[in-house]
Short mmCIF file of C-alpha atoms in Angstrom, two decimals:
data_model
loop_
_atom_site.label_atom_id
_atom_site.label_comp_id
_atom_site.label_asym_id
_atom_site.label_seq_id
_atom_site.Cartn_x
_atom_site.Cartn_y
_atom_site.Cartn_z
CA MET A 1 33.54 -87.23 162.23
CA LYS A 2 33.50 -89.32 159.07
CA LYS A 3 33.77 -87.36 155.83
CA PHE A 4 31.31 -88.28 153.09
CA ARG A 5 32.87 -89.36 149.81
CA TRP A 6 31.20 -87.13 147.22
CA ASN A 7 32.94 -88.96 144.37
CA VAL A 8 30.89 -92.03 145.33
CA LEU A 9 27.70 -90.00 144.89
CA THR A 10 28.88 -88.85 141.45
CA VAL A 11 29.60 -92.43 140.38
CA CYS A 12 26.20 -93.63 141.62
CA TYR A 13 24.34 -90.89 139.76
CA GLY A 14 26.41 -91.52 136.64
CA GLY A 15 25.71 -95.24 136.85
CA PHE A 16 21.99 -94.61 137.31
CA VAL A 17 21.82 -92.37 134.23
CA LEU A 18 23.90 -94.80 132.16
CA CYS A 19 21.68 -97.76 133.13
CA SER A 20 18.57 -95.68 132.31
CA VAL A 21 19.90 -94.83 128.85
CA LEU A 22 20.81 -98.45 128.15
CA LEU A 23 17.36 -99.65 129.24
CA CYS A 24 15.70 -97.09 126.95
CA LEU A 25 17.84 -98.24 124.03
CA LEU A 26 16.98 -101.84 124.85
CA ALA A 27 13.25 -101.03 124.90
CA TRP A 28 13.43 -99.25 121.52
CA THR A 29 15.51 -102.06 119.98
CA THR A 30 13.23 -104.77 121.34
CA ASP A 31 10.05 -103.06 120.14
CA THR A 32 11.54 -102.46 116.70
CA MET A 33 12.74 -106.06 116.31
CA ARG A 34 9.36 -107.43 117.45
CA GLY A 35 7.47 -105.22 114.98
CA LEU A 36 5.77 -103.11 117.66
CA ASN A 37 7.03 -99.72 116.51
CA GLY A 38 5.16 -98.89 113.32
CA GLN A 39 6.32 -101.85 111.23
CA ASN A 40 2.88 -103.49 111.12
CA PRO A 41 0.28 -101.12 112.63
CA VAL A 42 -3.23 -102.51 113.05
CA THR A 43 -6.25 -100.35 112.20
CA LEU A 44 -9.58 -101.00 113.90
CA THR A 45 -13.02 -99.53 113.35
CA MET A 46 -15.89 -99.35 115.80
CA ALA A 47 -17.33 -102.47 114.17
CA ASP A 48 -14.30 -104.42 115.43
CA CYS A 49 -14.87 -103.38 119.06
CA THR A 50 -17.38 -104.12 121.80
CA LEU A 51 -19.33 -100.99 122.73
CA SER A 52 -21.50 -99.92 125.63
CA ASP A 53 -23.42 -96.69 126.34
CA LEU A 54 -22.71 -95.47 122.80
CA GLU A 55 -25.57 -95.07 120.31
CA GLN A 56 -24.84 -94.68 116.62
CA GLN A 57 -26.55 -91.75 114.89
CA GLU A 58 -27.74 -91.41 111.29
CA ASP A 59 -24.66 -89.41 110.31
CA GLY A 60 -22.36 -92.18 111.60
CA SER A 61 -21.35 -90.40 114.80
CA TRP A 62 -21.83 -91.89 118.27
CA LYS A 63 -23.87 -90.36 121.07
CA VAL A 64 -22.81 -90.92 124.68
CA THR A 65 -25.89 -92.21 126.53
CA ASN A 66 -24.46 -92.61 130.04
CA LEU A 67 -21.60 -91.51 132.30
CA ASP A 68 -19.42 -94.50 131.47
CA PRO A 69 -19.25 -95.24 127.72
CA GLN A 70 -16.80 -97.97 126.82
CA ILE A 71 -14.92 -99.20 123.76
CA VAL A 72 -13.36 -102.62 124.39
CA LEU A 73 -10.72 -103.50 121.82
CA PRO A 74 -10.42 -107.11 120.60
CA GLU A 75 -7.46 -109.02 122.03
CA GLN A 76 -4.41 -108.80 119.78
CA GLN A 77 -1.69 -111.31 118.95
CA LYS A 78 1.08 -108.87 119.81
CA PRO A 79 1.60 -106.61 122.86
CA LEU A 80 0.33 -103.05 122.70
CA ARG A 81 2.84 -100.24 123.06
CA ARG A 82 0.78 -97.38 121.66
CA VAL A 83 -2.91 -96.92 120.85
CA ASP A 84 -4.11 -93.93 118.81
CA LEU A 85 -7.79 -92.96 118.87
CA TYR A 86 -8.77 -90.67 115.98
CA MET A 87 -11.84 -88.85 117.27
CA THR A 88 -13.53 -85.46 117.24
CA CYS A 89 -16.25 -84.24 119.62
CA ASP A 90 -18.97 -81.61 119.52
CA ARG A 91 -18.02 -80.47 123.04
CA ASN A 92 -15.54 -81.14 125.82
CA PRO A 93 -15.91 -84.91 126.35
CA GLY A 94 -14.74 -84.78 129.96
CA GLU A 95 -12.50 -87.55 131.25
CA MET A 96 -10.88 -89.77 128.63
CA SER A 97 -8.87 -92.76 129.80
CA GLY A 98 -7.90 -96.34 129.06
CA TYR A 99 -7.82 -99.44 131.23
CA TYR A 100 -5.41 -102.32 130.67
CA LEU A 101 -4.85 -105.76 132.16
CA THR A 102 -1.59 -107.29 133.36
CA LYS A 103 -2.81 -110.90 133.32
CA PRO A 104 -5.75 -112.80 131.84
CA GLY A 105 -8.93 -112.96 133.86
CA GLN A 106 -8.52 -109.60 135.58
CA ASP A 107 -11.24 -106.99 135.79
CA TYR A 108 -10.57 -103.50 134.49
CA SER A 109 -9.64 -101.24 137.41
CA VAL A 110 -8.45 -97.70 138.12
CA ALA A 111 -5.28 -99.33 139.47
CA ARG A 112 -4.40 -100.08 135.83
CA GLN A 113 -5.35 -96.85 134.10
CA VAL A 114 -3.65 -94.77 131.41
CA TRP A 115 -4.60 -91.27 130.28
CA ALA A 116 -4.96 -90.05 126.73
CA LYS A 117 -2.71 -87.33 125.38
CA GLU A 118 -3.93 -85.27 122.42
CA ASN A 119 -0.87 -85.10 120.15
CA THR A 120 -2.64 -83.40 117.25
CA ALA A 121 -6.20 -82.21 116.77
CA GLY A 122 -8.37 -85.28 116.76
CA ARG A 123 -5.67 -87.84 117.66
CA PHE A 124 -5.51 -89.12 121.22
CA THR A 125 -2.61 -91.39 122.19
CA PHE A 126 -2.45 -93.95 124.97
CA ARG A 127 1.04 -95.13 125.97
CA MET A 128 0.93 -98.64 127.35
CA PRO A 129 3.12 -100.04 130.15
CA ARG A 130 5.35 -102.93 129.15
CA ASN A 131 3.54 -105.41 131.40
CA ALA A 132 0.15 -104.76 129.78
CA GLN A 133 -1.81 -107.55 128.11
CA PRO A 134 -2.58 -107.07 124.37
CA MET A 135 -6.02 -105.62 125.08
CA LEU A 136 -7.42 -102.26 126.18
CA ARG A 137 -10.71 -100.69 127.20
CA ILE A 138 -11.13 -97.05 126.21
CA ASP A 139 -13.58 -94.76 128.01
CA PRO A 140 -13.78 -91.96 125.41
CA ALA A 141 -15.95 -89.50 127.35
CA SER A 142 -17.78 -88.91 130.60
CA VAL A 143 -20.41 -86.34 129.54
CA PRO A 144 -23.78 -87.78 128.44
CA GLY A 145 -25.06 -86.33 125.18
CA THR A 146 -21.61 -85.81 123.70
CA GLN A 147 -21.43 -86.58 119.97
CA LEU A 148 -18.26 -88.51 119.03
CA THR A 149 -17.04 -88.91 115.47
CA ILE A 150 -14.57 -91.80 115.57
CA GLU A 151 -12.57 -92.37 112.41
CA LYS A 152 -10.35 -95.27 113.49
CA ILE A 153 -8.17 -96.77 116.20
CA VAL A 154 -4.55 -97.55 115.28
CA LEU A 155 -2.44 -99.98 117.29
CA ASN A 156 1.35 -99.82 117.55
CA ASP A 157 1.93 -96.92 115.18
CA ALA A 158 5.49 -95.60 114.88
CA THR A 159 6.96 -93.93 117.96
CA PRO A 160 10.03 -91.68 117.47
CA ILE A 161 13.14 -92.89 119.27
CA TRP A 162 13.35 -89.75 121.42
CA ARG A 163 10.00 -90.66 122.99
CA TYR A 164 11.62 -93.71 124.60
CA PHE A 165 13.97 -91.38 126.49
CA MET A 166 11.26 -89.13 127.91
CA PRO A 167 11.46 -89.38 131.73
CA SER A 168 8.37 -90.59 133.53
CA TRP A 169 7.32 -89.47 137.00
CA THR A 170 8.45 -92.85 138.32
CA TRP A 171 11.92 -92.31 136.85
CA ILE A 172 12.13 -88.78 138.28
CA LEU A 173 11.20 -90.08 141.73
CA ALA A 174 13.75 -92.88 141.46
CA ALA A 175 16.45 -90.45 140.29
CA ALA A 176 15.79 -88.24 143.30
CA PHE A 177 16.38 -90.99 145.86
CA LEU A 178 17.98 -94.21 144.59
CA PRO A 179 21.46 -92.92 143.63
CA GLY A 180 21.75 -91.04 146.92
CA LEU A 181 20.73 -94.09 148.94
CA ALA A 182 23.13 -96.26 146.97
CA ALA A 183 25.95 -93.74 147.57
CA CYS A 184 25.26 -93.74 151.32
CA PHE A 185 25.35 -97.53 151.41
CA VAL A 186 28.59 -97.73 149.40
CA ASP A 187 30.16 -95.02 151.56
CA TRP A 188 29.17 -96.96 154.68
CA LEU A 189 30.77 -100.11 153.23
CA PHE A 190 34.03 -98.21 152.65
CA TYR A 191 33.88 -96.88 156.19
CA ALA A 192 33.16 -100.30 157.69
CA ALA A 193 35.97 -101.86 155.65
CA GLY A 194 38.35 -99.13 156.91
CA VAL A 195 37.38 -99.69 160.53
CA CYS A 196 37.88 -103.45 160.22
CA LYS A 197 41.26 -102.91 158.60
CA LYS A 198 42.43 -100.64 161.43
CA ARG A 199 41.37 -103.18 164.07
CA LYS A 200 43.50 -105.79 162.46
#
């Protein structure tokens, strides 16, 4: 019975982690050099955006008038890496999400959806995938009657370097399977090479 080479598995896992770290460093360096990491943040107001199912009140707040209110941001000159929505609500707003495009002419779809994370009270952050177009549609609530006070929307604010190294669910899934599969393939190559050598 062939004995599995565990050192091959160690090398494959080490290589996977090393490549992951290098890719994260490359992403941080690229974003910084392109001015997408807080160097030139863009601030938008509601007047800059296209709105639907949102009705402005006398005090400046916005009332949700339907189940699907939308804030469509104007297309930007640079890619979006991070979008911060500064907003407070008079109640739980329900589902809050963003929809991005990967190429011009697409329709917004749940297949290209990102979820908001509340980092601090009143600041909701959307992290954008690297293949996203420089535009975003935000659905800020899903409960009709909710009163939203929206201060501003900031694009490409500074992201700390450690955030680039936070593992995603995709990375965790890849780490669970890819190095092991690669190790099995490499081990099989060693075995096949050994068999061929003996036959000679």
